[in-house]
Tab-separated table of C-alpha atoms in Angstrom:
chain	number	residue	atom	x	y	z
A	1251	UNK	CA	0.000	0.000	0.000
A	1252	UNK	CA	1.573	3.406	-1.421
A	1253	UNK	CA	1.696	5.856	1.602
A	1254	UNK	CA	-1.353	8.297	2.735
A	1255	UNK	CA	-1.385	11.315	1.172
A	1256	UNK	CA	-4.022	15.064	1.235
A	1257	UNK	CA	-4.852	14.215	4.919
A	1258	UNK	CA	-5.761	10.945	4.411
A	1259	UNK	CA	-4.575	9.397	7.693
A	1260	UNK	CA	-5.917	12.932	9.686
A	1261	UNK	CA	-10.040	11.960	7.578
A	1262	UNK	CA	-9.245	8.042	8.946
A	1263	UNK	CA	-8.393	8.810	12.281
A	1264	UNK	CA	-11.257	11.274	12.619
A	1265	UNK	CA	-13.581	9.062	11.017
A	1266	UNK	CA	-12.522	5.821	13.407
A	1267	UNK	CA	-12.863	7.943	16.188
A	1268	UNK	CA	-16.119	8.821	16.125
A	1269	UNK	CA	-17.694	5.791	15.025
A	1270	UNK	CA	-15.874	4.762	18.555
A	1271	UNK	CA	-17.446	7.370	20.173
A	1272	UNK	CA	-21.327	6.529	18.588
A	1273	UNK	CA	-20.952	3.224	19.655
A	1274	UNK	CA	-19.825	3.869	23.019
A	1275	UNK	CA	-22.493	5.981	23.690
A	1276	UNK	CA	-24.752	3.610	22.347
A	1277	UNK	CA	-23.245	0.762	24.352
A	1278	UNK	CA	-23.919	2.981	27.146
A	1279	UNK	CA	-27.861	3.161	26.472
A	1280	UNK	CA	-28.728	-0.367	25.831
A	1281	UNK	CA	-26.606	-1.590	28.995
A	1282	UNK	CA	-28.815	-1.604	32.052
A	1283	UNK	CA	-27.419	-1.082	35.413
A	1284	UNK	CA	-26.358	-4.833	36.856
A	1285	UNK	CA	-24.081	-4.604	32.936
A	1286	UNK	CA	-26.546	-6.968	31.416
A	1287	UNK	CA	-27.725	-6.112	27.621
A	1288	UNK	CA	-31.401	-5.479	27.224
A	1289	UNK	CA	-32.656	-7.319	23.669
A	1290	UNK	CA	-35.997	-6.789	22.133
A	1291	UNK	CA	-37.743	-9.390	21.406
A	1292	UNK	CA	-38.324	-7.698	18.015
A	1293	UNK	CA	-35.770	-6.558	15.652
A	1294	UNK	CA	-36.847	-4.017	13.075
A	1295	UNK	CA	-36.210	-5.108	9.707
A	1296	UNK	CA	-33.498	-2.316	8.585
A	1297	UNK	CA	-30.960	-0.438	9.424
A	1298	UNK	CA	-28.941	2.651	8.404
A	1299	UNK	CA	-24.818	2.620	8.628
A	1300	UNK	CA	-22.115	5.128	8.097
A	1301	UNK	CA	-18.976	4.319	6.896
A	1302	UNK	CA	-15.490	5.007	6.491
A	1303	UNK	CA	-12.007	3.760	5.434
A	1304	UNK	CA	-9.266	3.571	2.581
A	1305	UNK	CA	-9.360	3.424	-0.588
A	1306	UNK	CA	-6.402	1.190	-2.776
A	1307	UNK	CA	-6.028	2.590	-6.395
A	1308	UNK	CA	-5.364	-0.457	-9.051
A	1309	UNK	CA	-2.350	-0.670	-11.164
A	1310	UNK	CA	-3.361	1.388	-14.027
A	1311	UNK	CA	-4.712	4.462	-11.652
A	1312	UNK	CA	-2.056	4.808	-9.590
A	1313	UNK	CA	1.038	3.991	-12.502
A	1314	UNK	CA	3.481	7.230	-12.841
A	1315	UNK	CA	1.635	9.508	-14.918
A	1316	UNK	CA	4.896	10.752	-17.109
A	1317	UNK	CA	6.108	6.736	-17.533
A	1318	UNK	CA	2.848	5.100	-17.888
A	1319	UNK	CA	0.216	5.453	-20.938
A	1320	UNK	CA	-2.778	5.865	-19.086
A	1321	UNK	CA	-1.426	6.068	-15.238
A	1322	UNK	CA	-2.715	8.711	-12.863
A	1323	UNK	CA	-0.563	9.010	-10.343
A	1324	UNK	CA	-2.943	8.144	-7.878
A	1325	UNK	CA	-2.019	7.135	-4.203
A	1326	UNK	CA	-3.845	6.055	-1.163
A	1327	UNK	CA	-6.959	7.637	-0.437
A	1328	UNK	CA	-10.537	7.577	1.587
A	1329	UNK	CA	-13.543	6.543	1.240
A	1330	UNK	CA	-17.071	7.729	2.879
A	1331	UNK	CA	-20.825	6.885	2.519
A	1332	UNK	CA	-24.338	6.425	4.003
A	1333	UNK	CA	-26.311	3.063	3.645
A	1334	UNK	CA	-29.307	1.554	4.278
A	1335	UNK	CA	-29.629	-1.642	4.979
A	1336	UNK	CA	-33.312	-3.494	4.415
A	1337	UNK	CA	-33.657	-7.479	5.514
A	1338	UNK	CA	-36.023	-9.876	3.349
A	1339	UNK	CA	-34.723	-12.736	5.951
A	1340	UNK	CA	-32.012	-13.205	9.077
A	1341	UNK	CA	-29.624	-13.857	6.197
A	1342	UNK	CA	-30.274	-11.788	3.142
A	1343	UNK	CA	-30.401	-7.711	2.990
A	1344	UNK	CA	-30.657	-5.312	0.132
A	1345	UNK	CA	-28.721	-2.072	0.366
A	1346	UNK	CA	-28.681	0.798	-1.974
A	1347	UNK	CA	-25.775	3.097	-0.721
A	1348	UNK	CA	-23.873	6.262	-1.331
A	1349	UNK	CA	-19.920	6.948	-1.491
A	1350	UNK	CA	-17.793	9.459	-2.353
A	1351	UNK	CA	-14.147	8.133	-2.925
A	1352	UNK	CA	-10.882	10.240	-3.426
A	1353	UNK	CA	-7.570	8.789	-4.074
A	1354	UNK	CA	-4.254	11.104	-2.997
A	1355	UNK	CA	-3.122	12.755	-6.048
A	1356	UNK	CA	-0.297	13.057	-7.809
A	1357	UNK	CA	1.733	16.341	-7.102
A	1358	UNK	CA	5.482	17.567	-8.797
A	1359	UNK	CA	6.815	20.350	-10.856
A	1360	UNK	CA	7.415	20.671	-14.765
A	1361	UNK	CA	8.903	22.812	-17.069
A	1362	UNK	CA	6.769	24.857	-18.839
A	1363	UNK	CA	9.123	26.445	-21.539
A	1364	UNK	CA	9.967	29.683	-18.912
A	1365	UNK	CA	10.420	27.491	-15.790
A	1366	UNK	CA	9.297	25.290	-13.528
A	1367	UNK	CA	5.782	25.049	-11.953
A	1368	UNK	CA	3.719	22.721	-9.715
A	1369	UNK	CA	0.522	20.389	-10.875
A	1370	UNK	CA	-1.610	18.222	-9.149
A	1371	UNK	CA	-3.776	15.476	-10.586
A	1372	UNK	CA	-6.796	14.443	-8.373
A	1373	UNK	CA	-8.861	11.570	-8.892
A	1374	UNK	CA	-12.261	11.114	-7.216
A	1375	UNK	CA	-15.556	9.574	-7.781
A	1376	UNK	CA	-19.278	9.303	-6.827
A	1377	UNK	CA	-20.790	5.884	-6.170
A	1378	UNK	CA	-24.728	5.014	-6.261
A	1379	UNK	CA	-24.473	1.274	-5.602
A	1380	UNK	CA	-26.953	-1.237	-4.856
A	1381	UNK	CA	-26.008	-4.309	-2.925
A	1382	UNK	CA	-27.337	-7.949	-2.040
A	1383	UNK	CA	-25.753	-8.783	1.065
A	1384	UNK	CA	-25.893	-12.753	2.620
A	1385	UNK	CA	-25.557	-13.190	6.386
A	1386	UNK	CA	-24.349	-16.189	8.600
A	1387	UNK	CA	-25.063	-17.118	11.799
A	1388	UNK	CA	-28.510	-16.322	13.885
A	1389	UNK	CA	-30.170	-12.850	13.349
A	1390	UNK	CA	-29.506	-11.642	17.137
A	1391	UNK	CA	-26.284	-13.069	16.732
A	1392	UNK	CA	-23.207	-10.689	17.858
A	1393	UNK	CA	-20.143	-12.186	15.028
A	1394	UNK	CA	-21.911	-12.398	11.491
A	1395	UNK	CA	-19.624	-12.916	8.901
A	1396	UNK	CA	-21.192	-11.674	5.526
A	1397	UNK	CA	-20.642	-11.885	1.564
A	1398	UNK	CA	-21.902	-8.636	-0.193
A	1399	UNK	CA	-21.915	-7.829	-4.002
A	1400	UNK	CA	-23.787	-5.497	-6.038
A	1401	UNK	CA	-23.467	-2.810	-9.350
A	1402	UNK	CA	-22.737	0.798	-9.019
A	1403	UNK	CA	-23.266	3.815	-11.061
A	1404	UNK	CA	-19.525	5.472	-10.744
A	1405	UNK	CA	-19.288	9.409	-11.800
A	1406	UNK	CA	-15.554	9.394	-12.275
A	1407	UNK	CA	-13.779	12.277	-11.527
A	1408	UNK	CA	-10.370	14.191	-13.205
A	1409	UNK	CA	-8.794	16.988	-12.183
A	1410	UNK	CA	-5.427	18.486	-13.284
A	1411	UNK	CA	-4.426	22.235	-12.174
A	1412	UNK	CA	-0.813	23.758	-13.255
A	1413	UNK	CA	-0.079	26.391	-11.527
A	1414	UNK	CA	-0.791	29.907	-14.013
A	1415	UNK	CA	-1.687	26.978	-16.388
A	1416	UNK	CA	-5.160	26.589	-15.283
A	1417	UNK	CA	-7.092	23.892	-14.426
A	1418	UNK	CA	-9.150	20.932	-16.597
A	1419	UNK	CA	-11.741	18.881	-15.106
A	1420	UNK	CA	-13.612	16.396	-16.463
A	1421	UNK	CA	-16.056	12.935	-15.236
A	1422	UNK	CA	-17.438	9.829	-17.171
A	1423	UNK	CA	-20.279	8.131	-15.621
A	1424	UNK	CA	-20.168	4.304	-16.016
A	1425	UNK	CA	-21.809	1.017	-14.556
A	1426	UNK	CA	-19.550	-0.768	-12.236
A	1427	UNK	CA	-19.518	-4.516	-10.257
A	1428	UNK	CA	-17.790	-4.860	-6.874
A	1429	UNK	CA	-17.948	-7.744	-4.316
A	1430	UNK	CA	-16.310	-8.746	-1.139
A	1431	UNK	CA	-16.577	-9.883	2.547
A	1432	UNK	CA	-17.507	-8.491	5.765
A	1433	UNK	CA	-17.646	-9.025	9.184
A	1434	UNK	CA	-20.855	-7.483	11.757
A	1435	UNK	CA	-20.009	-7.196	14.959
A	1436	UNK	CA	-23.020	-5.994	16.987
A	1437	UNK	CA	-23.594	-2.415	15.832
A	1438	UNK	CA	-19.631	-2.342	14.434
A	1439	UNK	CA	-18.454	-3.435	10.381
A	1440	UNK	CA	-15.507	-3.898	8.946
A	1441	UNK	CA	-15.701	-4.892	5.039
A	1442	UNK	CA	-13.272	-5.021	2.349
A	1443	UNK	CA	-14.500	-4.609	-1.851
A	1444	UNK	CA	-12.977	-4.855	-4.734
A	1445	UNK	CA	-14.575	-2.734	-7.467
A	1446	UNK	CA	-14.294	-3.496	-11.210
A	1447	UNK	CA	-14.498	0.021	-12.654
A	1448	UNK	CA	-13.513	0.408	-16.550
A	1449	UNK	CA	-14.942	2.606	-18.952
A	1450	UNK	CA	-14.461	4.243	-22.576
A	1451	UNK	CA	-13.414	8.067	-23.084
A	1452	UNK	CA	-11.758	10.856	-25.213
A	1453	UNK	CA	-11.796	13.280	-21.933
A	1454	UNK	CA	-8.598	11.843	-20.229
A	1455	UNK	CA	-4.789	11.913	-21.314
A	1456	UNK	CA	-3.054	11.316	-23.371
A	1457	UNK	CA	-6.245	12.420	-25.624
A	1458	UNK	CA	-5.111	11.009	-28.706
A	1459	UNK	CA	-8.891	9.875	-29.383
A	1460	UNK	CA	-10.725	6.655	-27.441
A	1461	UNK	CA	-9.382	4.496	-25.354
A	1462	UNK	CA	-9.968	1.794	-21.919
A	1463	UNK	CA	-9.045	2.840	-18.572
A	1464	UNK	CA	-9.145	0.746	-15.598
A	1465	UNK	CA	-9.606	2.524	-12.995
A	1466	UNK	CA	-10.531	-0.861	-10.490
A	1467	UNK	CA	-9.815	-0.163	-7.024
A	1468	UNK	CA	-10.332	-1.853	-3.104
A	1469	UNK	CA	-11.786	-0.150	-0.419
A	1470	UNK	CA	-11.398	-1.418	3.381
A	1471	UNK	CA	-13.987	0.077	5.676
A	1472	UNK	CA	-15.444	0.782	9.213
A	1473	UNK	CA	-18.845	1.500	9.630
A	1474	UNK	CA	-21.425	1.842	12.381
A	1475	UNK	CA	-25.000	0.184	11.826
A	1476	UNK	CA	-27.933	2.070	14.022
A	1477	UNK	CA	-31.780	1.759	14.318
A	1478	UNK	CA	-32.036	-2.120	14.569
């Protein structure tokens, strides 16, 4: 894993930290007074989660952008979103969800003909995904390991800015797949995807007409589930 880069370790440890702090508080609510747990007898049938963690560009976007075709640059970034979680059975959930993902980017100085300047190149996207998510173990049940897969509607996001140079920003929405494994421990998740993200445009360097990019990428994150 390349190293964290644009406050990427600063969003992580934020973001950890208060899904530590949510759950302690809610820890603190549902434990009565002698430290035993209070269950319903009824679970409700969804649940919302926030979420939170890295995100691992693939070969292609994070390849040197000068020595590469089609690299980026990219390095590690983050990854946030808001799900909801709806149960047809103890063992199977549908979840549409929302993410916004942003890899580090790719920062140096080139010669423009009368000196040197600095550029970035950021990479980001949008994510409106829709999983199918299969439990094991019993529904009240406090370890549930879980397999969850799904398609996504990616808005891919470019951005290059050189400095006096201006700045060129583009996105190419595309249909994605991802799939992976998680683990649900009481109200805390951790889950690692893989996302297969490739798409056709004329928008991105080196703009010398059509081509593939694979921009695949994982994502390891923590989330806290509420109102179950």
């Amino acid at each position: 894993m390349t190293r964290l880069t644009n406050g990427t370790a600063t969003v992580l440890l934020l973001s950890l930290v208060c899904l530590v702090f949510i759950a302690s508080e809610v820890q603190a609510r549902i434990v009565g007074p002698t430290g035993s747990r209070s269950r319903s007898s009824h679970q409700s049938s969804h649940e919302f989660i926030l979420e939170g963690g890295l995100a691992e560009p693939g070969d292609e976007l994070k390849g040197d952008f000068w020595t590469t075709e089609q690299g980026m640059g990219a390095g590690t970034g983050y990854e946030l979103g808001l799900r909801f979680r709806q149960y047809v059975s103890d063992w199977f959930a549908v979840s549409p969800a929302f993410h916004y993902t942003r890899f580090g980017s790719a920062e140096g100085v080139l010669d423009d003909g009368y000196g040197t300047v600095p550029y970035s190149i950021t990479v980001s996207n949008y994510r409106y995904s829709l999983d199918f998510q299969a439990f094991m173990g019993p529904g009240d049940s406090s370890f549930r390991p879980f397999l969850t897969g799904g398609i996504s509607l990616i808005n891919n996001r470019y951005k290059d800015e050189v400095q006096y140079g201006g700045t060129y920003q583009t996105s190419i929405n595309t249909p994605a797949y991802h799939g992976g494994v998680g683990f649900k421990m009481s109200n805390i998740e951790l889950v690692g995807e893989y996302f297969y993200n490739r798409f056709d445009t004329t928008n991105l360097p080196p703009s010398d007409g059509t081509r593939t990019y694979d921009w695949d990428y994982v994502a390891i994150r923590v989330a806290f589930a509420f109102g179950r």
